[in-house]
Short mmCIF file of C-alpha atoms and ligand atoms in Angstrom, two decimals:
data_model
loop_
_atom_site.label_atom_id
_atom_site.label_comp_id
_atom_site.label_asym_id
_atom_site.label_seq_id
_atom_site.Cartn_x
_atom_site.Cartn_y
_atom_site.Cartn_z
CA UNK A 1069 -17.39 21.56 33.38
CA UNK A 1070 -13.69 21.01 34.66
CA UNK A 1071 -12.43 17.68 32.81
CA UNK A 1072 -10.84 15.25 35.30
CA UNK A 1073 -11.34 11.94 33.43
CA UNK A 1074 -11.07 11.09 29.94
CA UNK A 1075 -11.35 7.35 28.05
CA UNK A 1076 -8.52 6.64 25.23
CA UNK A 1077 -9.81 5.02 22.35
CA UNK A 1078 -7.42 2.70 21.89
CA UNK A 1079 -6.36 -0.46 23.43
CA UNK A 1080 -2.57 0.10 22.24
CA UNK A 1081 -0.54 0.08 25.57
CA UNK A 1082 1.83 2.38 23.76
CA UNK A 1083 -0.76 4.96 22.90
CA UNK A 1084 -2.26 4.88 25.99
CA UNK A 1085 1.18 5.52 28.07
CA UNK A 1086 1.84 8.53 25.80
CA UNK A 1087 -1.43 10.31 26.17
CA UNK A 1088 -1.29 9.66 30.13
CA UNK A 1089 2.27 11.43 30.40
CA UNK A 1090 1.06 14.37 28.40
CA UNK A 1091 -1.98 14.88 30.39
CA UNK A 1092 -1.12 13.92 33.68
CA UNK A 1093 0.29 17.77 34.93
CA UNK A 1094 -2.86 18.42 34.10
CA UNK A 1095 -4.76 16.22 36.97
CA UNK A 1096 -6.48 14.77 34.16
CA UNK A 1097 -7.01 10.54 34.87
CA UNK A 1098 -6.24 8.77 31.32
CA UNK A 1099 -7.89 4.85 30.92
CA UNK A 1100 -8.15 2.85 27.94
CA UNK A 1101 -11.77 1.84 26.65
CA UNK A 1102 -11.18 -1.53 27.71
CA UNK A 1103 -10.85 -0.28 31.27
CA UNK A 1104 -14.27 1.63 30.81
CA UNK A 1105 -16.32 -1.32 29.27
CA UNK A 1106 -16.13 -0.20 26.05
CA UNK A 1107 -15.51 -3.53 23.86
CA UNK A 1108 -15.79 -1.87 20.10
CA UNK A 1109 -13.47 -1.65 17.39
CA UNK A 1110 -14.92 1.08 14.60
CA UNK A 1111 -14.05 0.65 10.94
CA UNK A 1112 -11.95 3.18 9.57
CA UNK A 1113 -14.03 3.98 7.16
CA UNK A 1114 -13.43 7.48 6.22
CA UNK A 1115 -11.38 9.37 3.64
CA UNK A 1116 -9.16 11.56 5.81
CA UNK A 1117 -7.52 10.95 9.21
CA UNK A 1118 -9.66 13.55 10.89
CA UNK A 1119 -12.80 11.48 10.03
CA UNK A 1120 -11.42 8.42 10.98
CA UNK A 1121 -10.18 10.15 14.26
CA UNK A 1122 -14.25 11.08 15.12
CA UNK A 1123 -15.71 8.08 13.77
CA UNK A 1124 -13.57 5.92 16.50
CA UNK A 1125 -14.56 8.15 19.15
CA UNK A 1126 -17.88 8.42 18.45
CA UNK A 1127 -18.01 4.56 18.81
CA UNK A 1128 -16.64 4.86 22.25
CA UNK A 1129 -18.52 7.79 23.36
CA UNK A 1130 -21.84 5.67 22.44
CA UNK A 1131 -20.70 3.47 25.05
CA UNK A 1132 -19.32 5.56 28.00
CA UNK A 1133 -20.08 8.12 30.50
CA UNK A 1134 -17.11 10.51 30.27
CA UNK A 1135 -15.41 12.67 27.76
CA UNK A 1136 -13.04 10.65 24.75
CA UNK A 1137 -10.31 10.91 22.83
CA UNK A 1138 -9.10 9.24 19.75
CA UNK A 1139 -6.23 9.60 17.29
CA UNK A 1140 -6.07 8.33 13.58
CA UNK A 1141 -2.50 8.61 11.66
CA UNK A 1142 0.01 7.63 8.92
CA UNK A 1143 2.40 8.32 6.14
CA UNK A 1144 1.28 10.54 3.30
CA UNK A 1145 4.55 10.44 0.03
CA UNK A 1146 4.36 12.87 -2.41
CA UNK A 1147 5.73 10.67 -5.27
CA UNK A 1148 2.73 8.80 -4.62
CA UNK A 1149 0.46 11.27 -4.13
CA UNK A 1150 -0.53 10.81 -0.93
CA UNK A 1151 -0.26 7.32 -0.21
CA UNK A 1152 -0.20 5.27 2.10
CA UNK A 1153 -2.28 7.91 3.98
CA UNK A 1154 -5.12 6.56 5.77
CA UNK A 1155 -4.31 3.04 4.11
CA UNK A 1156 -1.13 3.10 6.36
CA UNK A 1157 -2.00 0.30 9.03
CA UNK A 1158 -3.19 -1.86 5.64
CA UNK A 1159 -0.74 -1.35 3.12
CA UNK A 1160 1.16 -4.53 3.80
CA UNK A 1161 1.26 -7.06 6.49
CA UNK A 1162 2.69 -6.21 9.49
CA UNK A 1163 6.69 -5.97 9.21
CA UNK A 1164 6.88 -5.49 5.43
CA UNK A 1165 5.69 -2.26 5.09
CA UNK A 1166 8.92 -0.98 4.72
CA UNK A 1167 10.02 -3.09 2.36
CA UNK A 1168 7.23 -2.94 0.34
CA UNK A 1169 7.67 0.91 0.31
CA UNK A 1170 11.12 0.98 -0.84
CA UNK A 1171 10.01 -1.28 -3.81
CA UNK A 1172 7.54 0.78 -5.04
CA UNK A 1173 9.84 4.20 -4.92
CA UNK A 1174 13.13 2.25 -6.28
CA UNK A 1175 13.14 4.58 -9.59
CA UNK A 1176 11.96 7.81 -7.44
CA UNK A 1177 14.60 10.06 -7.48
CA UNK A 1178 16.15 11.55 -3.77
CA UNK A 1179 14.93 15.18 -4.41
CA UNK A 1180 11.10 13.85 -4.67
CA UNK A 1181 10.77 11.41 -1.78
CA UNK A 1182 9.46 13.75 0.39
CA UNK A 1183 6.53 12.49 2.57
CA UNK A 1184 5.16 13.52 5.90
CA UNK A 1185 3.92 11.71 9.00
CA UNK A 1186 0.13 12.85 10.11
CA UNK A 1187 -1.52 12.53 13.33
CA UNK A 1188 -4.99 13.99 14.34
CA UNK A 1189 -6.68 13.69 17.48
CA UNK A 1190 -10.24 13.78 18.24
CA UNK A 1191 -11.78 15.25 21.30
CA UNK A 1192 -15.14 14.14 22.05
CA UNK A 1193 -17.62 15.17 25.13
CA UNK A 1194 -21.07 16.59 25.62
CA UNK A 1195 -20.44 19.83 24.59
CA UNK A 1196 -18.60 19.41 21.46
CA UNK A 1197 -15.81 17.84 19.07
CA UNK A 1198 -12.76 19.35 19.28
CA UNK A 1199 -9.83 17.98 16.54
CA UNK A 1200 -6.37 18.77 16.68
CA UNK A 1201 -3.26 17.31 14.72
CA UNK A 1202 0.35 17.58 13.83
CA UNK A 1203 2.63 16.40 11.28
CA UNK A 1204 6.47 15.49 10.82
CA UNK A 1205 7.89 16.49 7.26
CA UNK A 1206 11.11 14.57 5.94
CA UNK A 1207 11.53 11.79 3.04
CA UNK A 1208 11.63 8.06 2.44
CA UNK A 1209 15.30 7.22 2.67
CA UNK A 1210 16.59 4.27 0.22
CA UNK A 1211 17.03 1.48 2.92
CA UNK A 1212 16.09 0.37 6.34
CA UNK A 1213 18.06 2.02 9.16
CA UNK A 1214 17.48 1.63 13.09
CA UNK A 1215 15.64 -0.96 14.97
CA UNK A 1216 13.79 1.57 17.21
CA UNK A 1217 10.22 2.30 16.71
CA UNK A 1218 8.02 0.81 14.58
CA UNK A 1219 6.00 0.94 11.29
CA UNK A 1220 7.76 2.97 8.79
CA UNK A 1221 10.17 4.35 10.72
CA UNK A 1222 13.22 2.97 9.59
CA UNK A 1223 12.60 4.30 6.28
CA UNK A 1224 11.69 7.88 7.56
CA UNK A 1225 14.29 10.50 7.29
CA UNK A 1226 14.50 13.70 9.62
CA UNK A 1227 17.20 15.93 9.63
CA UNK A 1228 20.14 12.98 7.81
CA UNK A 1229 18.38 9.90 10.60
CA UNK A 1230 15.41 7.71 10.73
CA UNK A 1231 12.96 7.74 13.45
CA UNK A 1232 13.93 4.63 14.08
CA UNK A 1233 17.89 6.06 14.92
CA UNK A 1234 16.21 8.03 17.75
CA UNK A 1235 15.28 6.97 20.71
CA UNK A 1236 11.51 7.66 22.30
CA UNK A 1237 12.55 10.81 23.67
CA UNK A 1238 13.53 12.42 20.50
CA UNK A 1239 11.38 11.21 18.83
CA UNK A 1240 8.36 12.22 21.02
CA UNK A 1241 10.04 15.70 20.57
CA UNK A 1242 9.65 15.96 16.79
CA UNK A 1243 6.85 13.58 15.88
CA UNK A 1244 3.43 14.25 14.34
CA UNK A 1245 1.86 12.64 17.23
CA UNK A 1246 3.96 14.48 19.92
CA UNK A 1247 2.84 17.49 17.86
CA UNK A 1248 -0.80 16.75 18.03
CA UNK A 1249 -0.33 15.94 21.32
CA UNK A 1250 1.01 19.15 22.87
CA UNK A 1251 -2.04 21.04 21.22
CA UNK A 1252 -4.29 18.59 23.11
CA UNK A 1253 -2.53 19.56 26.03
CA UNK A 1254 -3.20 23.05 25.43
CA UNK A 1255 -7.00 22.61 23.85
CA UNK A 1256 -7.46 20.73 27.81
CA UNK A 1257 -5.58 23.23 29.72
CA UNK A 1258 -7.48 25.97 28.26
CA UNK A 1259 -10.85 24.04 28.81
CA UNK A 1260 -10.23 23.27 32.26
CA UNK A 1261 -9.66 26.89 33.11
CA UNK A 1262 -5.46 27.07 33.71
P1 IMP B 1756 -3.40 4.01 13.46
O1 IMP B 1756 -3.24 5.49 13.64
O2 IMP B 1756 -3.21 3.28 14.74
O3 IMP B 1756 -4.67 3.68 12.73
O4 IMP B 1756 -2.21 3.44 12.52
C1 IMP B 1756 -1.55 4.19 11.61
C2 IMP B 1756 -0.44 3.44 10.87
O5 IMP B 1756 0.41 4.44 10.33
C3 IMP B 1756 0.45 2.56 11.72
O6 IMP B 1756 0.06 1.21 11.67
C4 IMP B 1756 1.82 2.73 11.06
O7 IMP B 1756 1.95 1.85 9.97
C5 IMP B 1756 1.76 4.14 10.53
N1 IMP B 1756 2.33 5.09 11.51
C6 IMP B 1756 1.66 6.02 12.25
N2 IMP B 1756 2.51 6.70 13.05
C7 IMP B 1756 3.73 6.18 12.82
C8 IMP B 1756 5.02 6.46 13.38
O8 IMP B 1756 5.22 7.29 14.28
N3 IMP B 1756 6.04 5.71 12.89
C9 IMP B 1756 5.88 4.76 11.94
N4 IMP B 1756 4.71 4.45 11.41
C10 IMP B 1756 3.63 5.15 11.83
#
């Protein structure tokens, strides 16, 4: 059946913008669960993004008529094997994560702060789940640079700058979620027939 409206689990104005943009040449209507009824926050309760990604659809898709998508993401640092990872949103309060990151790598070495950005994507309707993702490798720089963005950006290096040196553009065109994005774009085109 050709897709024509989906619901974005999310109430994250941001979020939502991002996934309407991406989806829009693709006559496909974006609205945010609040829009279709659906008051529900899921706990994250799973061990990898990609379960956390289908756990909060499922919650929405309990609740709604039409097909759903949600994403789940975060930093993953080698020097700490993996952390924050899905603990990203929770590893400090809001505005010191940075901070609190830099503390915890101050003896780590340049060559091993490498860490990657992860985003996956759930795609939930009748017929089945589909998941998708992305990531954005670089390393955790040794102070705060930028004021764009948000979360740990301004500790993220890519290429010599943080994310949060670039502006949305740029960063759209090299992030994990922009990555994800563009093979939900082509998961959807493919689905709807183009
Ligand atoms: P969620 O995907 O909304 O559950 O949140 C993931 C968390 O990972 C955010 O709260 C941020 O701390 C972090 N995160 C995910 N993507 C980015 C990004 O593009 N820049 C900076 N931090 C991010």
């Amino acid at each position: 059946m050709m897709i024509k409206k989906v619901v974005m689990a999310t109430n994250n104005a941001n979020k939502l913008r991002e996934v309407r943009e991406i989806l829009s040449p693709l006559g496909i209507e974006v609205i945010s669960q609040k829009e279709a009824g659906a008051d529900v926050e899921a706990d994250e309760t799973g061990d990898t993004f990609k379960e956390n990604a289908i756990i909060k659809a499922q919650a929405v898709f309990d609740l709604v008529e039409y097909p759903v998508i949600a994403d789940d993401s975060g930093l993953c640092v080698d020097a700490l094997d993996g952390r924050p990872g899905v603990y990203s949103a929770r590893y400090a309060s809001k505005g010191q994560e940075c901070d609190k990151l830099l503390d915890e790598m101050k003896e780590v070495p340049d060559e091993k702060r490498t860490a990657r950005f992860e985003c996956w994507i759930a795609f939930m309707d009748n017929e089945f789940t589909e998941v998708v993702s992305g990531t954005c490798s670089g390393s955790i720089g040794n102070e705060k640079r930028g004021t764009n963005g948000f979360g740990y950006d301004p500790v993220f290096l890519y290429e010599g700058r943080t994310l949060a040196e670039m502006d949305a553009d740029e960063k759209n065109k090299i992030s994990h979620r922009g990555a994800a994005l563009k093979e939900l774009y082509k998961y959807l085109k493919e689905r709807n027939g183009d």
